PDB file of C-alpha atoms in Angstrom:
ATOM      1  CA  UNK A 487      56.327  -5.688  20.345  1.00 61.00           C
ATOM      2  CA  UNK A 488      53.391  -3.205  21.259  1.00 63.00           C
ATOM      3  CA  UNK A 489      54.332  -0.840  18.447  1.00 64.00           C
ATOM      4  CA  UNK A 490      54.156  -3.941  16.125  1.00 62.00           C
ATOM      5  CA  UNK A 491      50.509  -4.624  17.187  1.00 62.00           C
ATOM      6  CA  UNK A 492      49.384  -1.196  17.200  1.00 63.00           C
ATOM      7  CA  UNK A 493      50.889  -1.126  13.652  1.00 62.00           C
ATOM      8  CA  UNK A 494      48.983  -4.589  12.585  1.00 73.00           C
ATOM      9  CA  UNK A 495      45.907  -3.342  14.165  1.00 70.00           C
ATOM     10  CA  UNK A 496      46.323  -0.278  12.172  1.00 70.00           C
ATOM     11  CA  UNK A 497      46.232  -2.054   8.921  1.00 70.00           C
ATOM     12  CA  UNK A 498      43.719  -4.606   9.459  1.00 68.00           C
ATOM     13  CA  UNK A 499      41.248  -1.173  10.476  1.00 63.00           C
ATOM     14  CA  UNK A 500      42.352   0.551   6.861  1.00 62.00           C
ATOM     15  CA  UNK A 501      41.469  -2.584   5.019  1.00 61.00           C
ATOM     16  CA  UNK A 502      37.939  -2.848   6.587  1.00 62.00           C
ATOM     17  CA  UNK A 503      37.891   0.896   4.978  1.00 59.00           C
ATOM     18  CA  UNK A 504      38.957   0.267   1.707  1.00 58.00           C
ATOM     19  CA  UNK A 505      35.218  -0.159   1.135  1.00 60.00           C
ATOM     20  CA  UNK A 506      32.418   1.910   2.901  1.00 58.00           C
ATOM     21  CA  UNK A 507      29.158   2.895   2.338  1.00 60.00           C
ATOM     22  CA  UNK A 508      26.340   5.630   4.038  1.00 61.00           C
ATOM     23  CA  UNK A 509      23.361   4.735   4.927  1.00 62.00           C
ATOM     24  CA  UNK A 510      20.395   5.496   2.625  1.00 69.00           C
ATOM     25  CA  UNK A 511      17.591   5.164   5.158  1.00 73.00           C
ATOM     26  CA  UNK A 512      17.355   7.542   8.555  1.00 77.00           C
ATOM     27  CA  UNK A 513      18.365   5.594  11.825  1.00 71.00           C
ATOM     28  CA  UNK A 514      15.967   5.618  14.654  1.00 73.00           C
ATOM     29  CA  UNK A 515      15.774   3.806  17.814  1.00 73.00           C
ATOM     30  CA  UNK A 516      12.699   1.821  19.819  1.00 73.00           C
ATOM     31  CA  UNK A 517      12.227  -0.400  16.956  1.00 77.00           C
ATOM     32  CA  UNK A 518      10.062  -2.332  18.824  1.00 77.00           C
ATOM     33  CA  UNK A 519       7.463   1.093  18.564  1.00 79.00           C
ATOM     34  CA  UNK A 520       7.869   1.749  15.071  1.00 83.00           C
ATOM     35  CA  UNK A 521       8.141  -2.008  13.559  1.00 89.00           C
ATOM     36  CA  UNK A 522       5.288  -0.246  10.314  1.00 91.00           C
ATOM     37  CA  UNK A 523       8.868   1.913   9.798  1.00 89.00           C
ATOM     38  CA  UNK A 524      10.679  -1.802   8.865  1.00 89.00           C
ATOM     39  CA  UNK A 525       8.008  -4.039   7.878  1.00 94.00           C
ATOM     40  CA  UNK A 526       5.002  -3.131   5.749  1.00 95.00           C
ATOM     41  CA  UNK A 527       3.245  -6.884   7.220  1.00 96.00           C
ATOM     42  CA  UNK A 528       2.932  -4.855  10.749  1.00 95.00           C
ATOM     43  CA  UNK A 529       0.483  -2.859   9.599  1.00 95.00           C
ATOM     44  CA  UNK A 530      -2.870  -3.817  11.637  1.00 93.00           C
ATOM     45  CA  UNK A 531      -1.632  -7.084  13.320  1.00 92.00           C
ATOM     46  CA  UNK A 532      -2.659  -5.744  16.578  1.00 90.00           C
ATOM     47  CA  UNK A 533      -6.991  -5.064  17.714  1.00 89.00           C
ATOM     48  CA  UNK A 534      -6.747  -1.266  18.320  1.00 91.00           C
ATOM     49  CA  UNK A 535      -5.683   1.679  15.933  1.00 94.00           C
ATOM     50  CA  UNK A 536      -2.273   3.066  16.979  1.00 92.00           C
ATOM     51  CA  UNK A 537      -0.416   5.816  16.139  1.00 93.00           C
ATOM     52  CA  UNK A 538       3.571   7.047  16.870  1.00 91.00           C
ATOM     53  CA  UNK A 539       5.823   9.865  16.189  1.00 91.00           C
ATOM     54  CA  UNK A 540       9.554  10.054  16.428  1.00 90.00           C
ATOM     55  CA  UNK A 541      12.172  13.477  15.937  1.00 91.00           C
ATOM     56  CA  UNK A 542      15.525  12.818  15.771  1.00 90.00           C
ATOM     57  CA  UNK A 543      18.604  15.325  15.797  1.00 89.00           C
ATOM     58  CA  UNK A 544      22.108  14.580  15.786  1.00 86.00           C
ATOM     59  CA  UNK A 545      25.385  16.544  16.276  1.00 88.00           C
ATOM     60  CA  UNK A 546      23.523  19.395  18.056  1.00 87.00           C
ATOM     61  CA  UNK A 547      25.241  22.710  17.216  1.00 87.00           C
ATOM     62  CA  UNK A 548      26.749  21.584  13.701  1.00 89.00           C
ATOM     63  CA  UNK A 549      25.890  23.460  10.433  1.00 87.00           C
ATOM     64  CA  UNK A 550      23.825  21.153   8.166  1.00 87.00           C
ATOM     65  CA  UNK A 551      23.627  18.563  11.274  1.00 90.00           C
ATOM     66  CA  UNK A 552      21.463  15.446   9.992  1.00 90.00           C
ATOM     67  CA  UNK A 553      17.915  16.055  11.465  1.00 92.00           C
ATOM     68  CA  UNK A 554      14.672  12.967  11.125  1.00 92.00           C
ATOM     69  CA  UNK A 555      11.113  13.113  11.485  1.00 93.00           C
ATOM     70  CA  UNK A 556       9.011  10.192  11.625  1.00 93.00           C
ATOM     71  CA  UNK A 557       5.160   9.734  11.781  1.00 94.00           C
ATOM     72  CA  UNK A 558       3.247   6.216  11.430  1.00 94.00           C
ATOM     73  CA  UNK A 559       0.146   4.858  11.979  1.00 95.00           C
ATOM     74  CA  UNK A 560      -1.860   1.610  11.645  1.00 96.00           C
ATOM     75  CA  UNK A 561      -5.001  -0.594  12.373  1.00 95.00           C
ATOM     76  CA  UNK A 562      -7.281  -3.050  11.350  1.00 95.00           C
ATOM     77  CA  UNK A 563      -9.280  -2.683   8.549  1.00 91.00           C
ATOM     78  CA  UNK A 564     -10.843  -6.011   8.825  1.00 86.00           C
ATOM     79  CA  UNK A 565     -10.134  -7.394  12.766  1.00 79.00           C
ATOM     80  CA  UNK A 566      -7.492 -10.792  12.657  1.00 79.00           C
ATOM     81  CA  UNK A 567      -7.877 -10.669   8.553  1.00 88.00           C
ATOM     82  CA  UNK A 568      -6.533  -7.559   6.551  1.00 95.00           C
ATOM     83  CA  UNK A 569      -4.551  -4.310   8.077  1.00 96.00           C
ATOM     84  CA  UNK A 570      -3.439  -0.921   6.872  1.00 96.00           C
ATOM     85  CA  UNK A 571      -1.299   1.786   7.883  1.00 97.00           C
ATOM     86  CA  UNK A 572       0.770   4.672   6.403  1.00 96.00           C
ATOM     87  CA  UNK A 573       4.257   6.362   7.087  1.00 95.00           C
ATOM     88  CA  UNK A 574       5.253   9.973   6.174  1.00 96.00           C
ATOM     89  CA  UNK A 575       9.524  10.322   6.864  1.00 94.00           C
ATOM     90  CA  UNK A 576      11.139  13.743   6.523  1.00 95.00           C
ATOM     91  CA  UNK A 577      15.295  13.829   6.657  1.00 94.00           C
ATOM     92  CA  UNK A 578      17.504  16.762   6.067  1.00 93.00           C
ATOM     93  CA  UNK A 579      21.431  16.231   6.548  1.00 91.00           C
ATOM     94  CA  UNK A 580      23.522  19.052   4.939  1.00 90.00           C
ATOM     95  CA  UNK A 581      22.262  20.454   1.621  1.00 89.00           C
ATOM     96  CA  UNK A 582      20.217  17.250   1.528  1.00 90.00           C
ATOM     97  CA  UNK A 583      16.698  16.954   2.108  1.00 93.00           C
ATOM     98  CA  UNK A 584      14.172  13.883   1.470  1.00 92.00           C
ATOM     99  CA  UNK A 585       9.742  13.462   2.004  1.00 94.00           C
ATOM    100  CA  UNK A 586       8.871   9.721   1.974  1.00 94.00           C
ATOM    101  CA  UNK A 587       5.042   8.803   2.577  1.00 96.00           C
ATOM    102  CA  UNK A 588       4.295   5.028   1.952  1.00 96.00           C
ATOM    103  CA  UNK A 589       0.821   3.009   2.405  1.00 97.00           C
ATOM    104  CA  UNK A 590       0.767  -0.118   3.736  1.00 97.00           C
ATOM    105  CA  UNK A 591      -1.364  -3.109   3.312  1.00 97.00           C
ATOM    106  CA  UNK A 592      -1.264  -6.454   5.448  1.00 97.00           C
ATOM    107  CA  UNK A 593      -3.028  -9.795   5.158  1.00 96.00           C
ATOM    108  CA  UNK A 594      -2.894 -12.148   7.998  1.00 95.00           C
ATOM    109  CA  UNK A 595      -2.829 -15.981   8.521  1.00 94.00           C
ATOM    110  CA  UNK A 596      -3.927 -18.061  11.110  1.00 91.00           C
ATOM    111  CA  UNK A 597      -1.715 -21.051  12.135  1.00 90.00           C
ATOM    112  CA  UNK A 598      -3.488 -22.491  14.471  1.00 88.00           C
ATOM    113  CA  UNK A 599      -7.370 -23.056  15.319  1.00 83.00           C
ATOM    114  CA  UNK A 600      -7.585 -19.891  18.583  1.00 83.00           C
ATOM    115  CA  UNK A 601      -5.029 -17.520  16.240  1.00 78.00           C
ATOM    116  CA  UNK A 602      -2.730 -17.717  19.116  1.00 86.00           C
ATOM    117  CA  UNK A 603      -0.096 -17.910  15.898  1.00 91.00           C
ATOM    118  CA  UNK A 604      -0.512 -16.093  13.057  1.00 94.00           C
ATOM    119  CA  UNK A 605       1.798 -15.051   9.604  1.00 95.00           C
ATOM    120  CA  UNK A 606       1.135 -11.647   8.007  1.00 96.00           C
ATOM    121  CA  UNK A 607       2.002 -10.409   5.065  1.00 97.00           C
ATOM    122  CA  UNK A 608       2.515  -6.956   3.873  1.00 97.00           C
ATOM    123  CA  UNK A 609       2.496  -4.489   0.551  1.00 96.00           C
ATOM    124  CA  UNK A 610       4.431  -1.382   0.316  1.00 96.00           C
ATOM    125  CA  UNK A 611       3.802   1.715  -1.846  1.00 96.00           C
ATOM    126  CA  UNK A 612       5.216   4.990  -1.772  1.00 94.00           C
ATOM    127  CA  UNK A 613       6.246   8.054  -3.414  1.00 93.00           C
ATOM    128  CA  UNK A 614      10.215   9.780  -2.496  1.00 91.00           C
ATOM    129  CA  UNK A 615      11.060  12.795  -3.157  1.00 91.00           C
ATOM    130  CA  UNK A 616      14.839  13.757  -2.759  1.00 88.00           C
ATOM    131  CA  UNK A 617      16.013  17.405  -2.838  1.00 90.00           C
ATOM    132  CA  UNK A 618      19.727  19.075  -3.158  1.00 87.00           C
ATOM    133  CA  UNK A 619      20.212  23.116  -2.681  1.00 87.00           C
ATOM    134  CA  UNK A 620      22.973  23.318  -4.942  1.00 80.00           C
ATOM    135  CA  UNK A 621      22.592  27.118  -4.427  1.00 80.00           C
ATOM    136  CA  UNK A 622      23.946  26.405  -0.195  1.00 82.00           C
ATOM    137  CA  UNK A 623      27.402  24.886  -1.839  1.00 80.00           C
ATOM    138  CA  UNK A 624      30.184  26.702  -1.440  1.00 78.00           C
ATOM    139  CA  UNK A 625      32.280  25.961  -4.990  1.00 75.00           C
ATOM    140  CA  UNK A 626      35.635  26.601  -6.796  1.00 78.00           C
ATOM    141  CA  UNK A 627      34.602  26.188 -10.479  1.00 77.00           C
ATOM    142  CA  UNK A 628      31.799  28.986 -10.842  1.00 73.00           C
ATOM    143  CA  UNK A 629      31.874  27.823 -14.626  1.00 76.00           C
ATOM    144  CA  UNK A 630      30.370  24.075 -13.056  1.00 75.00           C
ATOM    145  CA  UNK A 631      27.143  23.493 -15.811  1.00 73.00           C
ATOM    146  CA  UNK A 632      25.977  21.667 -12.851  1.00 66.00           C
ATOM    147  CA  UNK A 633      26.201  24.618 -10.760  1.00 68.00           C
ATOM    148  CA  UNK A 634      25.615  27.155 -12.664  1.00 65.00           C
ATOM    149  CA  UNK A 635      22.862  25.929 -14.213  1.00 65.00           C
ATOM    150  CA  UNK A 636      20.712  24.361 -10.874  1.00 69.00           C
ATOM    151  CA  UNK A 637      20.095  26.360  -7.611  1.00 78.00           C
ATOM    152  CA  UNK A 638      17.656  22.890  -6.573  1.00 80.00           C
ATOM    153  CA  UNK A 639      18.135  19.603  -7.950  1.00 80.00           C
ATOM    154  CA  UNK A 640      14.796  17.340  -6.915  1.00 84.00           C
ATOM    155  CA  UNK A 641      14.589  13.452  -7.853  1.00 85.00           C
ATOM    156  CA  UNK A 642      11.385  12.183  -7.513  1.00 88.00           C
ATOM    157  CA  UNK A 643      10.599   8.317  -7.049  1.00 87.00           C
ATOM    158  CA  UNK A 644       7.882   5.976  -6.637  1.00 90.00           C
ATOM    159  CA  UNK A 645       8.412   3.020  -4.947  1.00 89.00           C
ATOM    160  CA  UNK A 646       7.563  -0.764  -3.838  1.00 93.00           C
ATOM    161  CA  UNK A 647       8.440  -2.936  -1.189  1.00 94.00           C
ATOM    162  CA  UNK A 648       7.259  -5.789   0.907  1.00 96.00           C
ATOM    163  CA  UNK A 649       7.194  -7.732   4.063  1.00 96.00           C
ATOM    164  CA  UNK A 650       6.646 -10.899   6.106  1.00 97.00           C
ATOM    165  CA  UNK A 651       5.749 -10.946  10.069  1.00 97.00           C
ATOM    166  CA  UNK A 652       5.104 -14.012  12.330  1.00 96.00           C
ATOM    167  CA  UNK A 653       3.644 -13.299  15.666  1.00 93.00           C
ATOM    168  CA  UNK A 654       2.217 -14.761  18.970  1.00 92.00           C
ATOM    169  CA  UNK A 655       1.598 -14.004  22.611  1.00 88.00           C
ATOM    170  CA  UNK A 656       5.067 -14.702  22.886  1.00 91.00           C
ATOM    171  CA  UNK A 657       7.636 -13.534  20.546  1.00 93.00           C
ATOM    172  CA  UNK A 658       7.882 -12.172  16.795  1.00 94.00           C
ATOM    173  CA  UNK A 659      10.069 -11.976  13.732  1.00 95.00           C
ATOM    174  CA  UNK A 660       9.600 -10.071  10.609  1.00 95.00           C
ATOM    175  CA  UNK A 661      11.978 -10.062   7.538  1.00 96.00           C
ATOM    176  CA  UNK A 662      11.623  -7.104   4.613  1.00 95.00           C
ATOM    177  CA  UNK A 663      12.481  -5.420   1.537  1.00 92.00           C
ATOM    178  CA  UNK A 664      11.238  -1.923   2.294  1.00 87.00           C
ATOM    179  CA  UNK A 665      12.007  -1.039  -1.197  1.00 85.00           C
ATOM    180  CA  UNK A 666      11.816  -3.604  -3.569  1.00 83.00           C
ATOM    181  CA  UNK A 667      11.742  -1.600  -6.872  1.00 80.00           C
ATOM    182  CA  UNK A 668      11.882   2.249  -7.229  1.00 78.00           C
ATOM    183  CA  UNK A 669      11.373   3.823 -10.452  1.00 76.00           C
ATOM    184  CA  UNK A 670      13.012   7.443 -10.665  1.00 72.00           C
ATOM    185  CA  UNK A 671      11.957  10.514 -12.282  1.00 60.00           C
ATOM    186  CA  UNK A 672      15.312  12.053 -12.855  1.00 51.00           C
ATOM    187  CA  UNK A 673      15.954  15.680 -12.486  1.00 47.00           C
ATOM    188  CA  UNK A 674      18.480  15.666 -15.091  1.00 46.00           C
ATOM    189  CA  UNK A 675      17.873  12.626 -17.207  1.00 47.00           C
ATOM    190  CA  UNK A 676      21.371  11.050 -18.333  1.00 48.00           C
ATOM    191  CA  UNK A 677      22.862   7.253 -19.575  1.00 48.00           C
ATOM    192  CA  UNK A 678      23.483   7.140 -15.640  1.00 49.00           C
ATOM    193  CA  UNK A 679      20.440   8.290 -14.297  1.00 45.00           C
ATOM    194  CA  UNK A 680      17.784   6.449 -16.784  1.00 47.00           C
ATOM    195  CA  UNK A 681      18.926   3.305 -14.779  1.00 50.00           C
ATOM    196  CA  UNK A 682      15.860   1.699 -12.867  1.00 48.00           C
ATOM    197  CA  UNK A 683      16.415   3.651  -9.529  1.00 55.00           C
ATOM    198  CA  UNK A 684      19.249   4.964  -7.944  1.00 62.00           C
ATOM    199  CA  UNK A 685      17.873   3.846  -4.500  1.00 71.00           C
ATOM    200  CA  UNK A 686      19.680   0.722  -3.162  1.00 76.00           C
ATOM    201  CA  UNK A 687      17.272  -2.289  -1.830  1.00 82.00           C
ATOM    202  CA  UNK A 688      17.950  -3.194   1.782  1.00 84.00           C
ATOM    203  CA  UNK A 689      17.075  -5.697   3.991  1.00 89.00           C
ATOM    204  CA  UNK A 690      15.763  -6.136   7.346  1.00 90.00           C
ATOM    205  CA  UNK A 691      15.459  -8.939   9.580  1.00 92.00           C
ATOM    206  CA  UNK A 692      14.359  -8.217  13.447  1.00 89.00           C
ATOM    207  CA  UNK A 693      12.706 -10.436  16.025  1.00 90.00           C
ATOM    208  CA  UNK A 694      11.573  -9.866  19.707  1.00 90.00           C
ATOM    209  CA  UNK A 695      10.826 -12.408  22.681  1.00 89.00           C
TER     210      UNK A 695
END
């Protein structure tokens, strides 16, 4: 009887993997810090300038282990009215290596008369850049076009997204499209590749009390 749920349990886990997908974006923790790295709407909700910087490395002592760099700032550019801010995000992870910097642009709402409540909402542009060292591959088929032909494959992108964030003394929320629309400049332009962006659009939704 225990083999027989060990064996069910088995198969139910290879179903859930009959589909899978990575994730495009780096992971970081402390969201709560680094909301500007979610929501484009955070930029400048807050009276002061502020500034925050994150380095992340995983799988310490692996070849080509996945390694993130994060640096954000933001402020008001008019006080309880309009905010800005910026991001600049480096990843490498094998022969993998992408440079995002994005500007952001906020305008806030009061909802009530002392702005104890307010909405904000947020712009995103930014340029990607997305680099492969073909040349650190270790191949079978030397006679590859792709290989043979490219020791660095780079695909550049520029790139829109946007944001809404509702916050009081007491709690926020804040739901986003980071990256509405891309528009790639391919490195090797093909039927596939001429496609409006190979950058998926994802969606965030976080909250805090």
């Amino acid at each position: 009887m225990r083999m027989l749920k060990l064996h069910i349990a088995l198969i139910c886990c290879l179903l859930f993997l009959l589909k899978a997908k990575g994730q495009q974006e780096i992971t970081v923790s402390q969201y709560m810090f680094n909301q500007l790295f979610l929501n484009p709407a955070y930029a400048g909700t807050h009276e002061y300038w502020g500034a925050s910087a994150v380095y992340r490395t995983q799988w310490v002592g692996w070849e080509g282990a996945p390694t993130s760099q994060l640096i954000a700032f933001d402020g008001p550019l008019l006080p309880s009215f309009l905010g800005i801010g910026g991001t600049i995000v480096h990843d490498k992870i094998g022969i993998s290596e992408s440079l995002a910097a994005n500007v952001d642009l906020s305008y806030q709402l009061k909802l009530d008369r002392n702005g104890t409540h307010r909405i904000s909402f947020g712009l995103k542009a930014g340029f990607n850049s997305q680099t492969a060292y073909i040349k650190d591959l270790i191949y079978i088929d030397e006679n590859d076009p792709l290989y043979s032909s490219n020791d660095i494959l780079t695909q550049n992108s520029l790139l829109f997204g946007a944001g809404v964030y509702y916050f009081s003394d007491k709690m926020y929320w804040g739901f986003s499209v980071p990256m509405l629309f891309a528009k790639d400049f391919s490195a090797i332009p093909t039927a596939e590749t001429n496609r409006n962006s190979y950058l998926k659009t994802q969606y965030y939704l976080n909250g805090g009390m």
